[in-house]
PDB file of C-alpha atoms in Angstrom:
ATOM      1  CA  UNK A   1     -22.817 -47.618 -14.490  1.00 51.00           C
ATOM      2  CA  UNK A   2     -22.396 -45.271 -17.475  1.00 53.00           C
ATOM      3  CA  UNK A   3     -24.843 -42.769 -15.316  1.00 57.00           C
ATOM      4  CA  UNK A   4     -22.786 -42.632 -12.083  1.00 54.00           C
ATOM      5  CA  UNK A   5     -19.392 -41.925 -15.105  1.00 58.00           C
ATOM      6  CA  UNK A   6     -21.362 -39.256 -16.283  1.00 58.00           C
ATOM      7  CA  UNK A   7     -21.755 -37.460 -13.419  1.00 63.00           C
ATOM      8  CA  UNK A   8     -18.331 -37.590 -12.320  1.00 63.00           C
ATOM      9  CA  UNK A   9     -17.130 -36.166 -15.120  1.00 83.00           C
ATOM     10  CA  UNK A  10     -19.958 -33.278 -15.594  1.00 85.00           C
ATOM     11  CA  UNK A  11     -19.085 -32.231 -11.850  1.00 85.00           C
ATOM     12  CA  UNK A  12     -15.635 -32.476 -12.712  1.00 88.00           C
ATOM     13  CA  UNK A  13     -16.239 -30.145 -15.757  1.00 89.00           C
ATOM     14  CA  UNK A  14     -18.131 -27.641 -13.702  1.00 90.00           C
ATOM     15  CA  UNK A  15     -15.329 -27.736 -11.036  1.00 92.00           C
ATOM     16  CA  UNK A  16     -12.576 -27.179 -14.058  1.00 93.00           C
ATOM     17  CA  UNK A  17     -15.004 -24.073 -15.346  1.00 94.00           C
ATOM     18  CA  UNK A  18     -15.287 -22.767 -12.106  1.00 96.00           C
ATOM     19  CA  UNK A  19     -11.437 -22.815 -11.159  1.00 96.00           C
ATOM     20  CA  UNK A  20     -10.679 -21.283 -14.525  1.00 96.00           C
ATOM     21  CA  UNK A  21     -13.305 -18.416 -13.995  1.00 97.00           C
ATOM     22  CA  UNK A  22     -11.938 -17.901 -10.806  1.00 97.00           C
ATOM     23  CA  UNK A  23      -8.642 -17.506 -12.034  1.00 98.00           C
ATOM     24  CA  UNK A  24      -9.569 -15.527 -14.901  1.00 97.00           C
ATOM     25  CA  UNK A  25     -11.200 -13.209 -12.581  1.00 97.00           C
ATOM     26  CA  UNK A  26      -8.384 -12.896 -10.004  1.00 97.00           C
ATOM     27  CA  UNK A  27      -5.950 -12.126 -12.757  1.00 97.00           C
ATOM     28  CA  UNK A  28      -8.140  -9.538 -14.424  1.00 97.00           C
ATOM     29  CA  UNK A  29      -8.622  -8.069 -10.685  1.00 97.00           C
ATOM     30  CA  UNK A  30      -4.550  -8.065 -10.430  1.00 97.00           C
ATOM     31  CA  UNK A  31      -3.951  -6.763 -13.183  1.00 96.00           C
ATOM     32  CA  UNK A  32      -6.343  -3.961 -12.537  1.00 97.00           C
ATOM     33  CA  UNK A  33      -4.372  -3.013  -9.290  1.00 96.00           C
ATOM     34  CA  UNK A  34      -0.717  -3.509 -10.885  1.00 96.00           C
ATOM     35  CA  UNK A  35      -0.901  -1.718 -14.279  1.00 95.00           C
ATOM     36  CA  UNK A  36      -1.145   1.885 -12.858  1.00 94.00           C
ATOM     37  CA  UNK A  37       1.704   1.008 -10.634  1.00 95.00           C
ATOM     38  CA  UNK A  38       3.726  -0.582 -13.386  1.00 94.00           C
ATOM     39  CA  UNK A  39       2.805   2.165 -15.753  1.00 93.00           C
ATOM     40  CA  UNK A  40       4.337   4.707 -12.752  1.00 93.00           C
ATOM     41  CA  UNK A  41       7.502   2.652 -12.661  1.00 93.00           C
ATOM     42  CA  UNK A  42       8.053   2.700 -16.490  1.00 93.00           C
ATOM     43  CA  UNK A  43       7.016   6.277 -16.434  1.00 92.00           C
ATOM     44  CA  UNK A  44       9.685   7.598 -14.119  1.00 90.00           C
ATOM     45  CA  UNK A  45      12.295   6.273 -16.688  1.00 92.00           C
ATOM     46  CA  UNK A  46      11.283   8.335 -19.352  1.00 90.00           C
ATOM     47  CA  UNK A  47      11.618  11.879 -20.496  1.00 87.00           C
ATOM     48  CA  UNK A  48       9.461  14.296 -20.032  1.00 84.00           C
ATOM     49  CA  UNK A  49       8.280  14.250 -24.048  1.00 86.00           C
ATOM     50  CA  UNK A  50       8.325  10.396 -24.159  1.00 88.00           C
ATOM     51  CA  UNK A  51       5.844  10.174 -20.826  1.00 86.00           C
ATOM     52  CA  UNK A  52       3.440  13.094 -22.455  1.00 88.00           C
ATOM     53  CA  UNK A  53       3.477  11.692 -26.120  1.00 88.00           C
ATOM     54  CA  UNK A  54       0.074  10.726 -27.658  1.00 90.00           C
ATOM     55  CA  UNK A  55      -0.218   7.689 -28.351  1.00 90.00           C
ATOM     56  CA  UNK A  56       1.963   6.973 -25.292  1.00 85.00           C
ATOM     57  CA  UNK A  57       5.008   5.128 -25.270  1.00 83.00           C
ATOM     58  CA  UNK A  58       4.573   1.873 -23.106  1.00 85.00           C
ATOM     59  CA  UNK A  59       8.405   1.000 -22.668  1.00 88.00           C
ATOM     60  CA  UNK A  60      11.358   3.641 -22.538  1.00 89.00           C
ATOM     61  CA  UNK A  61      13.117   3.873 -25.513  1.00 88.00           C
ATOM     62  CA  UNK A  62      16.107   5.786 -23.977  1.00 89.00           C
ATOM     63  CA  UNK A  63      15.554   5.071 -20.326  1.00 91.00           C
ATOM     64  CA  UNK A  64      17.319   7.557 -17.452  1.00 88.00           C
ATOM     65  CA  UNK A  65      17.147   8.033 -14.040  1.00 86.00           C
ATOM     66  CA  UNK A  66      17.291  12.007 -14.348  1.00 82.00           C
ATOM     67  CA  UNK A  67      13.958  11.993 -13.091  1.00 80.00           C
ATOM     68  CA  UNK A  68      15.192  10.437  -9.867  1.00 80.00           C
ATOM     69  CA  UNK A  69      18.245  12.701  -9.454  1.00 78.00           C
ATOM     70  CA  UNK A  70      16.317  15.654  -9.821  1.00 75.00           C
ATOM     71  CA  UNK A  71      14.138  14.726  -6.822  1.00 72.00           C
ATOM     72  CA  UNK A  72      17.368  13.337  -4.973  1.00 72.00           C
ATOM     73  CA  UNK A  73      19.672  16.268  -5.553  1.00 71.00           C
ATOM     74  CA  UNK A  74      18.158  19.334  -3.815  1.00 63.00           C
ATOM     75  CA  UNK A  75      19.328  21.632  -6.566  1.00 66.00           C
ATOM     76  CA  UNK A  76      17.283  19.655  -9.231  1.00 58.00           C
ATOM     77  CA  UNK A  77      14.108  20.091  -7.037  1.00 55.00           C
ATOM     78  CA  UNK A  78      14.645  23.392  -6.138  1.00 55.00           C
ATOM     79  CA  UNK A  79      13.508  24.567  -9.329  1.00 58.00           C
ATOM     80  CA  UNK A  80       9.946  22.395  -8.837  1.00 58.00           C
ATOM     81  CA  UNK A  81       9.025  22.982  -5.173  1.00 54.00           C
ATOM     82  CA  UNK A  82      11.213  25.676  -3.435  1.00 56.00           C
ATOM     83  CA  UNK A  83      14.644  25.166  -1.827  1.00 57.00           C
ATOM     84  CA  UNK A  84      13.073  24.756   1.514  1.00 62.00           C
ATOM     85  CA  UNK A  85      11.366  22.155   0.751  1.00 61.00           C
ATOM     86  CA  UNK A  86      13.931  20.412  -1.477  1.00 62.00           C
ATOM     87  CA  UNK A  87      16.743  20.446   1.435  1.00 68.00           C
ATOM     88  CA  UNK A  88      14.111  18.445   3.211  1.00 71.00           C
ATOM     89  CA  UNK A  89      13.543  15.389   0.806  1.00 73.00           C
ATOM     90  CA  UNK A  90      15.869  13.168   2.333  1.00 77.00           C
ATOM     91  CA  UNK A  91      15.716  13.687   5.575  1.00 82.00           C
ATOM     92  CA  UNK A  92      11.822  13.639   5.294  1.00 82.00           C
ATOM     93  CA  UNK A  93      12.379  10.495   3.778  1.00 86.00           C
ATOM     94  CA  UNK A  94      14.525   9.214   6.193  1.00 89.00           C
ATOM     95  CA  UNK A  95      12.315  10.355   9.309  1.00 91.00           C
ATOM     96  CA  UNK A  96       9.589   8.758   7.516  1.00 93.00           C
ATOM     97  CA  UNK A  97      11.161   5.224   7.365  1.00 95.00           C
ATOM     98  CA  UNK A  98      12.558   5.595  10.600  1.00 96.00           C
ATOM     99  CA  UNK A  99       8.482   5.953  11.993  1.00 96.00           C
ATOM    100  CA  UNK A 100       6.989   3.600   9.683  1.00 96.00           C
ATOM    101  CA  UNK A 101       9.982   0.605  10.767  1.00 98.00           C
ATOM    102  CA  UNK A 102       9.238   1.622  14.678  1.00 97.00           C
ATOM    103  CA  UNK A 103       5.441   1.621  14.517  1.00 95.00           C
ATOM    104  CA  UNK A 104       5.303  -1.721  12.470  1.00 97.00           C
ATOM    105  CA  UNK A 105       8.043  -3.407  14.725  1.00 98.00           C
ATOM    106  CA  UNK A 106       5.965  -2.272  17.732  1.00 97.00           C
ATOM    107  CA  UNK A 107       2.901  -3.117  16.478  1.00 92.00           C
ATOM    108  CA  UNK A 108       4.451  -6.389  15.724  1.00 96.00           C
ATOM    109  CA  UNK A 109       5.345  -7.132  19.106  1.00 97.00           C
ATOM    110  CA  UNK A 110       2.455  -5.988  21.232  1.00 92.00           C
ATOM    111  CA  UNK A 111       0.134  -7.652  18.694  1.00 90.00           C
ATOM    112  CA  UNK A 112       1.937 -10.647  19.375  1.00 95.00           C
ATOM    113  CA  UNK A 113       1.959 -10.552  23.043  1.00 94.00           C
ATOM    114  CA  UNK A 114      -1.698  -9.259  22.814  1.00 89.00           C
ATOM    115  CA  UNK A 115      -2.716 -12.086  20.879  1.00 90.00           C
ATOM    116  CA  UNK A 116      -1.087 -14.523  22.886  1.00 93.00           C
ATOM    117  CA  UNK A 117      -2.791 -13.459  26.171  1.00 91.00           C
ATOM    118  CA  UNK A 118      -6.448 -13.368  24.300  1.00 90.00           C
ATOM    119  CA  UNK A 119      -5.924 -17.015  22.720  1.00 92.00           C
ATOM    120  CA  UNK A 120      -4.617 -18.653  25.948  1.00 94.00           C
ATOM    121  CA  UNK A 121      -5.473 -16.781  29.040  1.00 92.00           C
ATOM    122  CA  UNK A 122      -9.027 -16.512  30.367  1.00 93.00           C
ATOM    123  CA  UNK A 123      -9.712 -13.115  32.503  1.00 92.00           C
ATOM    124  CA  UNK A 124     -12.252 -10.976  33.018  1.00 93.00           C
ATOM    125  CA  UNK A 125     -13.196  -8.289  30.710  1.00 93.00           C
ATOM    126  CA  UNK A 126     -11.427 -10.224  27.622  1.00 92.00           C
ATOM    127  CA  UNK A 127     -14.124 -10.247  25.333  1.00 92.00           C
ATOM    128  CA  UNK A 128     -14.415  -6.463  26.027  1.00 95.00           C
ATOM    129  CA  UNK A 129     -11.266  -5.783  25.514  1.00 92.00           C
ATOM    130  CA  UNK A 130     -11.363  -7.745  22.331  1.00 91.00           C
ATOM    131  CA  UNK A 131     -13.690  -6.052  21.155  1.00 93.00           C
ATOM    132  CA  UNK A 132     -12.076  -2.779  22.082  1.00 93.00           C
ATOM    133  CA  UNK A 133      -8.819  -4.015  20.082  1.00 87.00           C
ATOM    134  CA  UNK A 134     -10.768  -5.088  17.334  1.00 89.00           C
ATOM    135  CA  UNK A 135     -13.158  -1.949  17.150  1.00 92.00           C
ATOM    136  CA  UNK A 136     -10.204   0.070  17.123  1.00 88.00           C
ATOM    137  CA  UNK A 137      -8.645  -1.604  14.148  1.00 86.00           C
ATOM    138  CA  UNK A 138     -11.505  -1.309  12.066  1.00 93.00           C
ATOM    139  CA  UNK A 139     -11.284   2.443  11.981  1.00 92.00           C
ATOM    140  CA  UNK A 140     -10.026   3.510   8.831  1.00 93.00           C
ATOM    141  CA  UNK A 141      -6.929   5.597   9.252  1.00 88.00           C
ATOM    142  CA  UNK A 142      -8.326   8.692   7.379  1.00 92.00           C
ATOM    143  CA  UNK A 143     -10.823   9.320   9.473  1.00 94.00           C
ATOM    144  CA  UNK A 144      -8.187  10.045  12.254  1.00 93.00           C
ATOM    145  CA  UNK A 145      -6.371  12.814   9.864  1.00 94.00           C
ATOM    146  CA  UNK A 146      -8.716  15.846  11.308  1.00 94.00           C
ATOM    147  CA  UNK A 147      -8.771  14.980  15.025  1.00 94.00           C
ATOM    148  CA  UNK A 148      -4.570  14.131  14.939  1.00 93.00           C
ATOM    149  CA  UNK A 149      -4.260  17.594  13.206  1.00 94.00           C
ATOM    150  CA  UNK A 150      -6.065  19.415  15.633  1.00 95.00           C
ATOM    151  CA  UNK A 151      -4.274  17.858  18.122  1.00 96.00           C
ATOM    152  CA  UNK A 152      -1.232  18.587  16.705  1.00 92.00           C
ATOM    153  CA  UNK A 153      -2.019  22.417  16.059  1.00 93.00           C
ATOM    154  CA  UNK A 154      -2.775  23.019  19.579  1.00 94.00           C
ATOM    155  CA  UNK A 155       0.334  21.409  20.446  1.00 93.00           C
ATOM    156  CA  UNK A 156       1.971  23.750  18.569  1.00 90.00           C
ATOM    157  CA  UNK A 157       3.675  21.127  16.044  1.00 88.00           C
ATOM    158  CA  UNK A 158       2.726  22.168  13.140  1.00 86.00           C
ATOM    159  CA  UNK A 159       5.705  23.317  10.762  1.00 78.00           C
ATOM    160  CA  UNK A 160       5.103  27.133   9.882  1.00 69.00           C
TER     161      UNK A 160
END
């Protein structure tokens, strides 16, 4: 009786030490990803002496958003990148949220309606094609930069 007890609770042990480790290892593997991102955030609510100061400052102690108004304001960034450029922050931004909102809604919806024909309807071709879809997913998106710019330049797209 006393064997069977033991047992339990040495399996029970290795399951605690093994949920533990995992968590210990997924927090350690989260923080790795979001404490360059949080140390951008805090950063872009300092001054310019604060953010460069050795040993660095890890919270604002006089936070501002002049940072931000400087790359808003096209006067402010004129001085950093060239008035050209600064009289297109905005609307680049805006142009780019208007693409990245149209190509993840449409993606949405033909994934959707993709998805549903592939789980429910049996045709020919469909595992081709799935693996078509699939193949095509699994290229990484950088190696499409060099053909899309070439394809671009002979378009003549490309902003001069």
């Amino acid at each position: 009786m006393s064997q069977g007890r033991f047992r339990a609770s040495s399996a029970a042990r290795r399951r605690r030490r093994r949920t533990a480790l995992l968590t210990l290892g997924g927090a350690g593997l989260a923080g790795f990803f979001l404490i360059p991102f949080s140390w951008l955030l805090l950063t872009s609510f300092m001054h310019e002496q604060e953010a460069m100061s050795v040993p660095p400052h890890w919270i604002p102690g006089r936070p501002t958003l002049a940072n931000y108004m400087t790359f808003i304001h096209p006067s402010g960034t004129r001085s950093i990148v060239g008035s050209r450029a600064a009289e297109n922050t905005l609307p680049g931004i805006r142009n780019s949220l208007i693409a990245a909102t149209g190509t993840a809604a449409l993606n949405v919806a033909l994934g959707t309606l993709a998805g549903y024909s592939f789980a429910r309807l049996r045709f020919r071709r469909r595992t081709t094609l799935m693996f078509l879809y699939l193949g095509s997913r699994m290229v990484p998106g950088i190696a499409l930069i060099v053909p899309l710019y070439l394809v671009i330049q002979r378009l003549g797209l490309l902003d001069r």
